[in-house]
Amino acid sequence: MNFSHSEENYLKTIFHLSVNEEPVATNAIAEELNTRPASVSDMLKKLANKEAIHYIKYRGVTLTEEGKAAALWIIRKHRLWEVFLLEKLKFNWDEVHEVAEQLEHIKSRRMIERLDEFLGFPKYDPHGDPIPDNSGNFTEMSAMQLSEASIQEDHKVISVSDSSSEFLQYLDKVGIGIGSQLKVLDKIAFDESLEVSINNREKRLLTKKVAENILVAKKEDD
């Protein structure tokens, strides 16, 4: 079934929000999309009529199998375009999300499969998020927040939970990226900030908020 750009954005948003809570509340969708709850309710009725979601008023939303498949297809396109923009067009990792938001609405499956092949079938996007395959399957990683990491152990950065330009630019400034090795040297009791070494060289003090948005591999995944 074909969906409009706006409908695709809703399906993708519902999928992302459902990772932490299901059913997904209307207010949560409105907050994520920066729109009015009344507008969300109108769109949810349209998606329910297309059998993309199960929508129960005042209780929330879950994706149907068709809705989930559509959301994963959009996410697949988005993350492949991010890889293309970074690797082939030399965009910075803080720039690719906004452009990929536009490119993800291209409908051609043939183009996306050729893009995947051209890129060498990547498994992860520039922010460390897994790329669904053509069937909607993707590799799950066992990750934890850097703020929860053990002291005096090396931890590999595998993803970030905040992909805003401001946060990624900050990580660039302090020298942290996907694959960086971080060792927590100390946790400051006053504000739970962390003193870390980056790639066994430079030492930095990271706030609790920063550490919570950096995801590192659990030891079984290193």
mmCIF file of C-alpha atoms in Angstrom:
data_model
loop_
_atom_site.group_PDB
_atom_site.id
_atom_site.type_symbol
_atom_site.label_atom_id
_atom_site.label_comp_id
_atom_site.label_asym_id
_atom_site.label_seq_id
_atom_site.Cartn_x
_atom_site.Cartn_y
_atom_site.Cartn_z
ATOM 1 C CA MET A 1 0.000 0.000 0.000
ATOM 2 C CA ASN A 2 1.215 3.511 -0.810
ATOM 3 C CA PHE A 3 1.516 6.075 1.954
ATOM 4 C CA SER A 4 1.976 9.836 1.722
ATOM 5 C CA HIS A 5 5.160 11.467 3.013
ATOM 6 C CA SER A 6 3.312 12.605 6.124
ATOM 7 C CA GLU A 7 1.889 9.132 6.740
ATOM 8 C CA GLU A 8 5.354 7.617 6.372
ATOM 9 C CA ASN A 9 6.717 10.053 8.950
ATOM 10 C CA TYR A 10 4.012 8.996 11.392
ATOM 11 C CA LEU A 11 4.690 5.287 10.873
ATOM 12 C CA LYS A 12 8.424 5.795 11.414
ATOM 13 C CA THR A 13 7.785 7.857 14.548
ATOM 14 C CA ILE A 14 5.393 5.288 16.001
ATOM 15 C CA PHE A 15 7.934 2.529 15.376
ATOM 16 C CA HIS A 16 10.718 4.440 17.160
ATOM 17 C CA LEU A 17 8.499 5.350 20.118
ATOM 18 C CA SER A 18 7.191 1.782 20.452
ATOM 19 C CA VAL A 19 10.701 0.548 21.270
ATOM 20 C CA ASN A 20 10.333 2.101 24.742
ATOM 21 C CA GLU A 21 6.580 1.980 25.256
ATOM 22 C CA GLU A 22 3.653 0.189 23.661
ATOM 23 C CA PRO A 23 0.956 1.163 22.934
ATOM 24 C CA VAL A 24 2.275 4.589 21.933
ATOM 25 C CA ALA A 25 0.361 7.540 23.397
ATOM 26 C CA THR A 26 -1.074 10.221 21.121
ATOM 27 C CA ASN A 27 0.618 12.949 23.168
ATOM 28 C CA ALA A 28 3.999 11.252 22.736
ATOM 29 C CA ILE A 29 3.562 11.303 18.947
ATOM 30 C CA ALA A 30 2.464 14.950 19.040
ATOM 31 C CA GLU A 31 5.508 15.904 21.100
ATOM 32 C CA GLU A 32 7.903 13.995 18.851
ATOM 33 C CA LEU A 33 6.474 15.550 15.671
ATOM 34 C CA ASN A 34 5.930 18.970 17.255
ATOM 35 C CA THR A 35 2.265 19.099 16.300
ATOM 36 C CA ARG A 36 -1.130 19.283 17.997
ATOM 37 C CA PRO A 37 -2.741 16.147 19.516
ATOM 38 C CA ALA A 38 -5.877 16.871 17.465
ATOM 39 C CA SER A 39 -3.838 16.689 14.245
ATOM 40 C CA VAL A 40 -2.296 13.424 15.421
ATOM 41 C CA SER A 41 -5.738 11.958 16.085
ATOM 42 C CA ASP A 42 -6.869 12.847 12.560
ATOM 43 C CA MET A 43 -3.808 11.159 11.033
ATOM 44 C CA LEU A 44 -4.200 8.069 13.212
ATOM 45 C CA LYS A 45 -7.739 7.613 11.928
ATOM 46 C CA LYS A 46 -6.408 7.680 8.351
ATOM 47 C CA LEU A 47 -3.692 5.125 9.170
ATOM 48 C CA ALA A 48 -6.225 2.914 10.936
ATOM 49 C CA ASN A 49 -8.440 3.019 7.840
ATOM 50 C CA LYS A 50 -5.420 1.845 5.826
ATOM 51 C CA GLU A 51 -4.919 -0.968 8.357
ATOM 52 C CA ALA A 52 -1.406 0.275 9.171
ATOM 53 C CA ILE A 53 -2.132 0.714 12.892
ATOM 54 C CA HIS A 54 -4.419 -0.444 15.665
ATOM 55 C CA TYR A 55 -5.772 2.717 17.262
ATOM 56 C CA ILE A 56 -7.873 2.767 20.409
ATOM 57 C CA LYS A 57 -8.904 6.262 21.482
ATOM 58 C CA TYR A 58 -7.442 7.318 24.862
ATOM 59 C CA ARG A 59 -5.305 4.161 25.012
ATOM 60 C CA GLY A 60 -2.777 4.477 22.220
ATOM 61 C CA VAL A 61 -1.435 3.026 19.002
ATOM 62 C CA THR A 62 0.317 -0.142 17.871
ATOM 63 C CA LEU A 63 1.539 -0.956 14.380
ATOM 64 C CA THR A 64 -0.026 -3.754 12.374
ATOM 65 C CA GLU A 65 2.301 -6.134 10.555
ATOM 66 C CA GLU A 66 1.804 -4.065 7.395
ATOM 67 C CA GLY A 67 2.470 -0.834 9.291
ATOM 68 C CA LYS A 68 5.622 -2.232 10.874
ATOM 69 C CA ALA A 69 6.894 -3.448 7.490
ATOM 70 C CA ALA A 70 6.283 0.013 6.008
ATOM 71 C CA ALA A 71 8.089 1.705 8.915
ATOM 72 C CA LEU A 72 11.105 -0.597 8.584
ATOM 73 C CA TRP A 73 11.248 0.041 4.834
ATOM 74 C CA ILE A 74 11.374 3.801 5.476
ATOM 75 C CA ILE A 75 14.058 3.347 8.137
ATOM 76 C CA ARG A 76 16.069 1.121 5.776
ATOM 77 C CA LYS A 77 16.032 3.794 3.074
ATOM 78 C CA HIS A 78 16.902 6.562 5.526
ATOM 79 C CA ARG A 79 19.911 4.777 6.985
ATOM 80 C CA LEU A 80 21.262 3.645 3.617
ATOM 81 C CA TRP A 81 21.068 7.216 2.341
ATOM 82 C CA GLU A 82 22.936 8.380 5.434
ATOM 83 C CA VAL A 83 25.767 5.968 4.637
ATOM 84 C CA PHE A 84 25.818 7.155 1.014
ATOM 85 C CA LEU A 85 25.906 10.813 2.017
ATOM 86 C CA LEU A 86 28.737 10.271 4.480
ATOM 87 C CA GLU A 87 30.899 7.837 2.527
ATOM 88 C CA LYS A 88 30.362 8.926 -1.062
ATOM 89 C CA LEU A 89 29.374 12.592 -0.894
ATOM 90 C CA LYS A 90 31.577 13.400 2.118
ATOM 91 C CA PHE A 91 28.886 14.962 4.286
ATOM 92 C CA ASN A 92 29.682 15.134 8.005
ATOM 93 C CA TRP A 93 27.797 12.742 10.288
ATOM 94 C CA ASP A 94 25.924 15.688 11.829
ATOM 95 C CA GLU A 95 24.612 16.702 8.375
ATOM 96 C CA VAL A 96 23.304 13.445 6.935
ATOM 97 C CA HIS A 97 20.083 13.053 8.930
ATOM 98 C CA GLU A 98 18.321 16.123 7.567
ATOM 99 C CA VAL A 99 19.100 15.272 3.930
ATOM 100 C CA ALA A 100 18.182 11.604 4.415
ATOM 101 C CA GLU A 101 14.798 12.764 5.774
ATOM 102 C CA GLN A 102 14.068 13.979 2.247
ATOM 103 C CA LEU A 103 15.558 11.023 0.370
ATOM 104 C CA GLU A 104 13.803 8.356 2.467
ATOM 105 C CA HIS A 105 10.517 8.977 0.644
ATOM 106 C CA ILE A 106 11.821 7.701 -2.713
ATOM 107 C CA LYS A 107 9.588 4.766 -3.659
ATOM 108 C CA SER A 108 11.782 2.728 -6.015
ATOM 109 C CA ARG A 109 12.773 -0.582 -4.423
ATOM 110 C CA ARG A 110 15.099 -1.313 -7.330
ATOM 111 C CA MET A 111 17.038 1.873 -6.646
ATOM 112 C CA ILE A 112 17.370 1.103 -2.935
ATOM 113 C CA GLU A 113 18.568 -2.454 -3.567
ATOM 114 C CA ARG A 114 21.176 -1.138 -6.012
ATOM 115 C CA LEU A 115 22.172 1.506 -3.479
ATOM 116 C CA ASP A 116 22.632 -1.205 -0.851
ATOM 117 C CA GLU A 117 24.806 -3.223 -3.245
ATOM 118 C CA PHE A 118 26.804 -0.141 -4.269
ATOM 119 C CA LEU A 119 27.585 0.590 -0.622
ATOM 120 C CA GLY A 120 28.702 -2.989 0.058
ATOM 121 C CA PHE A 121 25.628 -4.024 2.083
ATOM 122 C CA PRO A 122 26.368 -1.966 5.218
ATOM 123 C CA LYS A 123 24.933 -3.197 8.514
ATOM 124 C CA TYR A 124 24.993 0.119 10.390
ATOM 125 C CA ASP A 125 24.430 3.788 9.618
ATOM 126 C CA PRO A 126 26.924 6.576 10.502
ATOM 127 C CA HIS A 127 25.398 6.923 13.984
ATOM 128 C CA GLY A 128 25.753 3.218 14.737
ATOM 129 C CA ASP A 129 22.088 2.294 14.234
ATOM 130 C CA PRO A 130 21.395 -1.052 12.502
ATOM 131 C CA ILE A 131 20.114 -0.992 8.911
ATOM 132 C CA PRO A 132 17.142 -3.318 8.274
ATOM 133 C CA ASP A 133 17.644 -5.710 5.366
ATOM 134 C CA ASN A 134 15.186 -6.165 2.510
ATOM 135 C CA SER A 135 12.988 -8.342 4.750
ATOM 136 C CA GLY A 136 12.998 -5.892 7.646
ATOM 137 C CA ASN A 137 15.474 -7.874 9.745
ATOM 138 C CA PHE A 138 18.473 -6.245 11.382
ATOM 139 C CA THR A 139 21.272 -7.138 13.741
ATOM 140 C CA GLU A 140 20.496 -6.347 17.371
ATOM 141 C CA MET A 141 23.372 -5.060 19.468
ATOM 142 C CA SER A 142 23.583 -5.291 23.224
ATOM 143 C CA ALA A 143 24.466 -1.749 24.247
ATOM 144 C CA MET A 144 24.555 0.292 27.409
ATOM 145 C CA GLN A 145 24.955 3.948 28.242
ATOM 146 C CA LEU A 146 28.489 5.098 28.916
ATOM 147 C CA SER A 147 27.171 6.453 32.216
ATOM 148 C CA GLU A 148 26.615 2.823 33.303
ATOM 149 C CA ALA A 149 30.039 1.579 32.178
ATOM 150 C CA SER A 150 32.566 0.092 34.574
ATOM 151 C CA ILE A 151 35.476 2.190 35.772
ATOM 152 C CA GLN A 152 38.992 1.303 34.564
ATOM 153 C CA GLU A 153 37.728 -0.793 31.642
ATOM 154 C CA ASP A 154 37.865 -0.058 27.908
ATOM 155 C CA HIS A 155 34.514 0.441 26.186
ATOM 156 C CA LYS A 156 33.855 0.763 22.428
ATOM 157 C CA VAL A 157 31.398 3.381 21.190
ATOM 158 C CA ILE A 158 28.836 1.674 18.941
ATOM 159 C CA SER A 159 26.003 4.209 18.712
ATOM 160 C CA VAL A 160 24.554 7.471 19.975
ATOM 161 C CA SER A 161 21.015 7.992 21.218
ATOM 162 C CA ASP A 162 21.055 11.711 20.382
ATOM 163 C CA SER A 163 21.710 12.315 16.671
ATOM 164 C CA SER A 164 21.109 16.070 16.759
ATOM 165 C CA SER A 165 23.633 18.216 14.917
ATOM 166 C CA GLU A 166 24.577 19.977 18.146
ATOM 167 C CA PHE A 167 25.445 16.746 19.965
ATOM 168 C CA LEU A 168 27.356 15.222 17.042
ATOM 169 C CA GLN A 169 29.323 18.439 16.571
ATOM 170 C CA TYR A 170 30.204 18.322 20.264
ATOM 171 C CA LEU A 171 31.450 14.741 19.938
ATOM 172 C CA ASP A 172 33.559 15.774 16.937
ATOM 173 C CA LYS A 173 35.050 18.574 19.008
ATOM 174 C CA VAL A 174 36.101 16.252 21.838
ATOM 175 C CA GLY A 175 37.274 13.527 19.444
ATOM 176 C CA ILE A 176 34.626 10.849 20.016
ATOM 177 C CA GLY A 177 33.048 8.868 17.157
ATOM 178 C CA ILE A 178 31.682 5.425 16.332
ATOM 179 C CA GLY A 179 34.425 2.910 17.143
ATOM 180 C CA SER A 180 36.241 5.138 19.642
ATOM 181 C CA GLN A 181 37.695 3.374 22.665
ATOM 182 C CA LEU A 182 36.756 5.058 25.932
ATOM 183 C CA LYS A 183 38.053 4.198 29.383
ATOM 184 C CA VAL A 184 36.154 5.583 32.365
ATOM 185 C CA LEU A 185 38.894 6.788 34.716
ATOM 186 C CA ASP A 186 36.668 8.229 37.412
ATOM 187 C CA LYS A 187 33.060 9.103 38.212
ATOM 188 C CA ILE A 188 32.613 12.419 40.031
ATOM 189 C CA ALA A 189 30.195 11.970 42.940
ATOM 190 C CA PHE A 190 29.010 15.598 42.925
ATOM 191 C CA ASP A 191 27.312 15.577 39.511
ATOM 192 C CA GLU A 192 27.992 12.056 38.148
ATOM 193 C CA SER A 193 30.197 13.423 35.381
ATOM 194 C CA LEU A 194 32.845 11.062 34.028
ATOM 195 C CA GLU A 195 36.560 11.498 33.492
ATOM 196 C CA VAL A 196 37.438 9.414 30.423
ATOM 197 C CA SER A 197 40.407 8.742 28.202
ATOM 198 C CA ILE A 198 39.717 8.690 24.456
ATOM 199 C CA ASN A 199 41.579 6.085 22.400
ATOM 200 C CA ASN A 200 44.133 5.778 25.223
ATOM 201 C CA ARG A 201 45.280 9.342 24.645
ATOM 202 C CA GLU A 202 43.371 12.503 25.477
ATOM 203 C CA LYS A 203 41.503 12.857 28.775
ATOM 204 C CA ARG A 204 38.127 14.590 28.907
ATOM 205 C CA LEU A 205 35.449 15.317 31.491
ATOM 206 C CA LEU A 206 31.983 14.374 30.179
ATOM 207 C CA THR A 207 28.751 15.486 31.804
ATOM 208 C CA LYS A 208 26.183 12.910 32.889
ATOM 209 C CA LYS A 209 23.883 13.997 30.026
ATOM 210 C CA VAL A 210 26.617 13.450 27.442
ATOM 211 C CA ALA A 211 27.519 10.051 28.918
ATOM 212 C CA GLU A 212 23.880 8.956 28.832
ATOM 213 C CA ASN A 213 23.706 9.658 25.088
ATOM 214 C CA ILE A 214 26.838 7.682 24.188
ATOM 215 C CA LEU A 215 26.164 3.954 23.781
ATOM 216 C CA VAL A 216 28.972 1.443 24.223
ATOM 217 C CA ALA A 217 29.114 -2.285 23.585
ATOM 218 C CA LYS A 218 28.598 -4.652 26.435
ATOM 219 C CA LYS A 219 31.613 -6.877 26.914
ATOM 220 C CA GLU A 220 30.124 -9.894 25.115
ATOM 221 C CA ASP A 221 29.792 -7.723 21.952
ATOM 222 C CA ASP A 222 33.332 -6.258 21.890
#
